[in-house]
XYZ file of C-alpha atoms in Angstrom:
359
model
C 12.372 -19.503 -6.762
C 12.137 -16.395 -8.747
C 8.246 -15.480 -9.488
C 6.632 -12.892 -12.148
C 3.913 -11.621 -12.368
C 2.641 -9.429 -15.337
C 0.099 -6.499 -13.809
C -1.363 -6.707 -17.376
C -2.567 -3.469 -17.755
C -2.520 -0.389 -21.034
C 1.683 -0.206 -20.066
C 2.176 -3.581 -18.498
C 4.892 -4.530 -16.474
C 6.371 -7.478 -14.599
C 6.752 -7.881 -11.097
C 9.801 -10.025 -9.775
C 9.328 -12.058 -6.881
C 12.019 -13.908 -5.169
C 16.123 -14.176 -3.607
C 18.909 -12.327 -6.053
C 16.197 -10.398 -8.263
C 17.743 -6.873 -8.404
C 20.163 -8.339 -11.015
C 17.238 -7.228 -13.340
C 17.845 -3.405 -12.421
C 20.348 -2.337 -15.475
C 17.779 -4.345 -17.687
C 14.530 -1.315 -16.119
C 16.543 1.542 -16.100
C 16.993 0.748 -20.262
C 19.650 2.058 -22.053
C 18.774 5.420 -22.940
C 18.971 6.673 -19.308
C 22.214 8.886 -18.508
C 21.115 9.711 -14.711
C 19.201 8.324 -11.787
C 17.520 9.176 -9.089
C 17.367 6.743 -5.393
C 15.031 7.924 -3.741
C 15.345 6.123 0.375
C 14.783 6.795 3.576
C 17.673 7.332 6.055
C 17.885 2.993 6.838
C 18.555 2.337 3.640
C 22.398 4.193 2.941
C 23.630 1.526 1.989
C 21.729 0.136 -0.350
C 21.217 2.907 -1.749
C 24.987 2.957 -2.467
C 24.677 -0.348 -2.866
C 22.854 0.669 -6.437
C 25.008 3.269 -7.126
C 28.145 0.721 -7.669
C 25.750 -1.374 -9.670
C 25.221 1.142 -11.471
C 28.256 2.535 -12.427
C 28.559 3.794 -16.276
C 25.470 6.229 -14.920
C 25.458 9.848 -13.470
C 23.041 8.419 -9.986
C 21.949 10.641 -7.484
C 21.004 9.763 -3.623
C 17.819 11.064 -2.363
C 17.340 10.679 1.397
C 13.611 11.694 2.271
C 12.385 11.300 5.704
C 10.753 7.725 7.340
C 7.220 6.642 6.769
C 4.376 9.199 5.847
C 7.061 12.537 7.267
C 8.449 11.296 3.107
C 5.256 11.928 1.423
C 4.490 15.713 1.568
C 5.077 19.276 -0.162
C 8.365 20.094 1.002
C 9.922 16.893 0.522
C 8.357 16.886 -2.985
C 10.589 20.331 -3.770
C 13.589 18.871 -2.853
C 13.010 15.705 -5.332
C 12.188 18.143 -7.204
C 15.461 20.832 -6.983
C 17.606 17.759 -7.612
C 16.036 16.644 -10.885
C 16.886 19.942 -11.872
C 19.959 20.734 -10.776
C 21.128 17.599 -12.067
C 19.914 18.517 -15.057
C 17.029 14.982 -15.722
C 15.415 14.798 -18.807
C 12.691 12.183 -20.675
C 15.012 9.726 -20.759
C 16.528 9.257 -17.335
C 15.103 7.491 -13.976
C 14.144 7.298 -10.977
C 14.203 4.444 -8.785
C 11.784 4.582 -5.486
C 14.005 2.051 -2.513
C 11.882 1.888 0.607
C 8.836 1.131 1.789
C 5.403 2.374 0.834
C 5.702 5.928 1.958
C 8.598 5.910 0.389
C 7.230 4.670 -3.840
C 4.427 6.129 -3.556
C 6.568 9.971 -3.226
C 9.310 8.279 -5.138
C 6.654 7.689 -8.093
C 5.061 11.009 -7.254
C 7.990 12.826 -8.349
C 8.078 11.009 -11.617
C 5.032 11.753 -12.626
C 5.475 14.769 -12.239
C 9.042 15.433 -13.321
C 8.722 16.746 -17.173
C 5.030 15.161 -16.494
C 6.499 12.069 -16.582
C 9.316 9.959 -16.912
C 10.462 6.453 -15.821
C 10.567 4.763 -12.638
C 10.920 1.399 -10.700
C 10.020 0.280 -7.783
C 12.132 -1.743 -5.354
C 10.145 -2.316 -1.846
C 12.208 -3.116 0.873
C 8.833 -4.257 3.446
C 6.261 -6.486 3.165
C 3.465 -3.196 3.266
C 5.659 -2.182 0.156
C 5.300 -5.560 -1.816
C 1.562 -6.303 -1.651
C 0.438 -2.816 -1.728
C 2.187 0.625 -2.657
C 5.308 -0.635 -5.400
C 2.944 -2.054 -7.357
C -1.094 -0.502 -9.174
C 0.848 3.051 -10.521
C -0.861 5.020 -7.743
C 1.354 7.504 -6.568
C 1.257 10.695 -3.885
C 1.576 12.409 -1.184
C -0.373 13.257 2.228
C -1.564 17.249 3.144
C -2.504 18.325 6.244
C -6.704 17.881 4.883
C -5.756 14.302 4.306
C -3.955 11.108 2.976
C -2.876 10.700 -0.434
C -4.901 13.594 -1.900
C -2.525 15.265 -4.600
C -1.431 12.226 -6.479
C -1.070 10.542 -10.371
C -1.693 6.975 -11.394
C 1.945 6.049 -12.947
C 2.704 2.996 -13.466
C 6.263 1.719 -12.953
C 8.397 0.166 -15.547
C 8.992 -2.813 -13.114
C 8.569 -3.683 -9.656
C 11.675 -5.949 -8.500
C 10.875 -7.347 -4.331
C 14.175 -8.827 -3.253
C 13.311 -11.243 -0.042
C 16.496 -10.872 1.701
C 16.049 -7.572 2.827
C 12.960 -8.914 4.624
C 15.425 -10.361 7.180
C 15.967 -6.462 8.409
C 12.337 -6.203 9.371
C 11.114 -5.695 12.574
C 8.199 -8.077 13.619
C 6.218 -5.455 14.062
C 6.828 -4.494 10.444
C 5.840 -7.471 8.698
C 2.728 -8.075 10.556
C 2.043 -4.307 9.241
C 2.366 -5.622 5.992
C 0.420 -9.073 6.117
C -2.388 -7.194 7.308
C -2.816 -5.933 3.589
C -2.461 -9.813 2.627
C -5.171 -10.623 4.663
C -7.127 -7.935 3.097
C -6.602 -9.721 -0.031
C -7.307 -13.224 1.280
C -10.558 -11.294 2.085
C -11.643 -9.538 -0.820
C -10.489 -11.844 -3.864
C -9.018 -15.297 -2.974
C -10.097 -16.780 0.078
C -6.311 -19.431 0.190
C -4.941 -16.449 1.747
C -6.881 -17.093 4.993
C -6.611 -20.914 4.481
C -2.600 -20.837 4.507
C -2.927 -18.974 7.667
C -5.015 -20.085 9.765
C -3.169 -23.883 8.741
C 0.233 -22.154 10.206
C -0.138 -18.594 11.874
C 3.186 -18.623 13.616
C 5.009 -19.518 10.114
C 4.584 -15.941 9.461
C 6.548 -14.650 11.782
C 10.475 -16.326 10.029
C 10.320 -14.132 6.745
C 12.653 -16.529 5.327
C 9.866 -19.529 5.406
C 8.516 -20.417 2.003
C 5.059 -19.433 3.568
C 5.992 -16.056 3.667
C 6.975 -15.598 -0.086
C 4.205 -17.660 -0.698
C 1.581 -15.000 0.855
C 3.194 -12.041 -0.499
C 3.097 -13.777 -3.887
C -0.586 -14.322 -3.521
C -1.505 -10.584 -2.336
C 0.371 -9.089 -5.320
C -1.282 -11.557 -7.596
C -4.677 -10.539 -6.319
C -3.826 -6.698 -6.808
C -2.107 -6.849 -10.161
C -5.571 -8.398 -11.405
C -7.656 -5.894 -10.025
C -6.094 -2.762 -11.131
C -5.679 -4.861 -14.991
C -8.678 -4.425 -15.064
C -9.161 -1.024 -13.204
C -6.336 0.599 -13.135
C -8.079 4.430 -12.340
C -10.713 3.455 -9.830
C -13.835 4.195 -12.312
C -15.450 0.959 -11.297
C -16.092 -0.455 -14.936
C -19.881 -1.848 -15.835
C -21.127 -0.309 -12.126
C -18.206 -3.255 -10.417
C -17.141 -2.653 -7.544
C -13.364 -2.623 -9.234
C -10.068 -1.141 -7.845
C -11.967 0.115 -5.076
C -12.495 -2.810 -3.962
C -8.696 -2.928 -2.608
C -9.445 -0.173 -0.217
C -11.705 -3.071 2.143
C -10.830 -1.332 5.583
C -8.984 1.794 4.320
C -11.582 5.018 5.186
C -11.561 4.150 8.996
C -7.992 2.941 8.514
C -6.854 6.242 7.155
C -9.170 8.360 9.740
C -7.283 6.467 12.272
C -3.371 7.291 11.065
C -4.667 10.799 10.669
C -5.915 11.139 14.428
C -2.989 9.669 15.545
C -0.898 11.904 12.870
C 0.869 8.425 10.979
C 1.669 7.710 14.463
C 0.390 3.794 14.301
C 1.221 1.952 11.498
C -0.215 1.585 7.790
C -1.511 -2.041 8.438
C -2.381 -2.144 12.712
C -4.953 0.700 11.384
C -6.185 -1.257 7.897
C -6.460 -4.684 10.510
C -8.744 -2.466 12.898
C -10.258 -1.298 9.915
C -11.452 -4.551 8.212
C -12.872 -5.460 11.486
C -15.063 -2.196 11.440
C -16.757 -2.944 7.254
C -17.120 -6.546 8.977
C -19.214 -4.853 11.695
C -21.305 -2.991 8.809
C -21.264 -5.895 6.608
C -22.496 -8.207 9.533
C -25.342 -5.231 11.071
C -26.849 -4.601 7.310
C -27.577 -8.172 7.000
C -24.730 -9.010 4.437
C -22.637 -11.225 6.280
C -22.855 -13.684 8.547
C -21.750 -13.612 12.237
C -18.656 -17.015 11.119
C -17.174 -14.429 8.806
C -17.234 -10.807 11.247
C -15.267 -13.709 14.521
C -12.984 -14.804 10.954
C -12.105 -11.067 10.414
C -10.752 -11.405 14.088
C -9.395 -14.812 14.548
C -7.107 -14.143 11.303
C -6.256 -10.590 12.682
C -5.179 -11.533 16.072
C -3.583 -14.597 14.870
C -0.867 -12.174 12.758
C -0.634 -10.093 16.101
C -2.599 -7.573 14.641
C -5.099 -5.389 16.497
C -8.925 -5.431 16.456
C -10.198 -2.959 18.874
C -10.317 0.807 18.682
C -10.802 3.362 21.647
C -10.594 6.502 19.584
C -13.852 9.146 20.038
C -16.096 7.471 17.116
C -17.128 11.344 16.003
C -13.281 12.572 16.116
C -13.141 9.369 12.808
C -16.222 10.113 11.700
C -14.633 13.523 10.969
C -11.955 12.192 9.248
C -13.312 9.352 7.045
C -15.985 12.575 5.737
C -11.898 13.914 4.358
C -11.173 10.540 2.844
C -10.361 10.679 -0.807
C -13.358 7.743 -2.029
C -16.252 10.007 -0.434
C -18.629 11.571 -3.006
C -20.041 14.876 -1.718
C -21.071 14.571 1.071
C -21.235 10.734 1.041
C -19.546 8.167 3.113
C -18.307 5.425 1.000
C -17.400 1.795 2.582
C -16.366 -1.183 0.812
C -17.413 -3.885 2.383
C -18.396 -7.936 1.701
C -21.806 -9.223 0.396
C -19.753 -12.633 1.255
C -15.969 -13.926 1.340
C -14.540 -12.401 -2.174
C -17.660 -10.460 -2.708
C -16.714 -6.970 -2.124
C -19.186 -4.278 -2.522
C -19.877 -0.135 -1.875
C -22.122 0.668 1.255
C -22.880 4.030 0.067
C -23.946 7.033 2.616
C -24.627 4.481 5.630
C -26.464 5.951 8.574
C -24.624 7.728 11.189
C -26.149 5.595 13.590
C -25.072 2.944 12.237
C -21.328 3.590 11.963
C -21.619 4.159 15.755
C -22.901 1.104 16.787
C -20.382 -0.565 14.460
C -17.404 1.252 15.724
C -18.925 0.622 19.649
C -18.207 -2.593 18.695
C -14.782 -2.596 18.472
C -13.974 -1.163 22.098
C -12.210 -3.836 24.402
């Protein structure tokens, strides 16, 4: 089956999930394009070549970039700009992001910054890319100061989630992506948690209908959130898009202090347990919901403990892009599917919550 979800922002686009969905790529590229740049990681060279074979009437340039977060830096971005300039890319031409979340983040920013914005299409090839990075229009790169500090909001023309590619992923990469799916369950759709709890062993089979359903539900949550608050402004005093950062303040700090040697989903898993501890110690959630975080994430094979020195993490968290002035902000829960913001918590409370993560 193929599922089509519409992201109903000011410039609506579809996310298509299923098998054989790449047949829709030519329509998304459009009739005005003469040149296409396919930004891809080294492991996807064959798939990039296959795309070039499908777009034979166009001048297709393959831009190989490093794996993972190593792609998201100014040097790689400049190299992509150089290729587009030498090829004569115009406003009617197209950038395609083929790969995981880091690749689509970079490709989107290449498209956003070239000629102040050209058309782009996302073809995510990981669970994480499908449920998180490829949808929502956030694009960007990292700097030495922190993750995703330079970027732009630039929505894709469409997103094609080809489920066949998931069979090639290592199990740890699948688990990493499922952390973001579980996040959507905690902040918005508890049926996601119920599905995981009912059959945690089935999530290891990427060809199972359960994995397809979980991915679809995760994308549906993100599509609904960004449709209501594309640029994370928190309309009407609501949490808005900031809810999607659940677990990310500590998670991004863990990624940074580990020089991105930890997978994103693994870091976010620990980050979600941390904010659940914060919420519990602030009297917002009960012990059962706190323990549910640990049990669901452990059932997915994700980490829930951490031994990083707290002061090291605190310094890294102060560089988080959600920080306002000197005030740290954490997305927490007031109850299941009721996200809220905890602003400026006392350092002692943060230290206690982190201490509870020790094995």
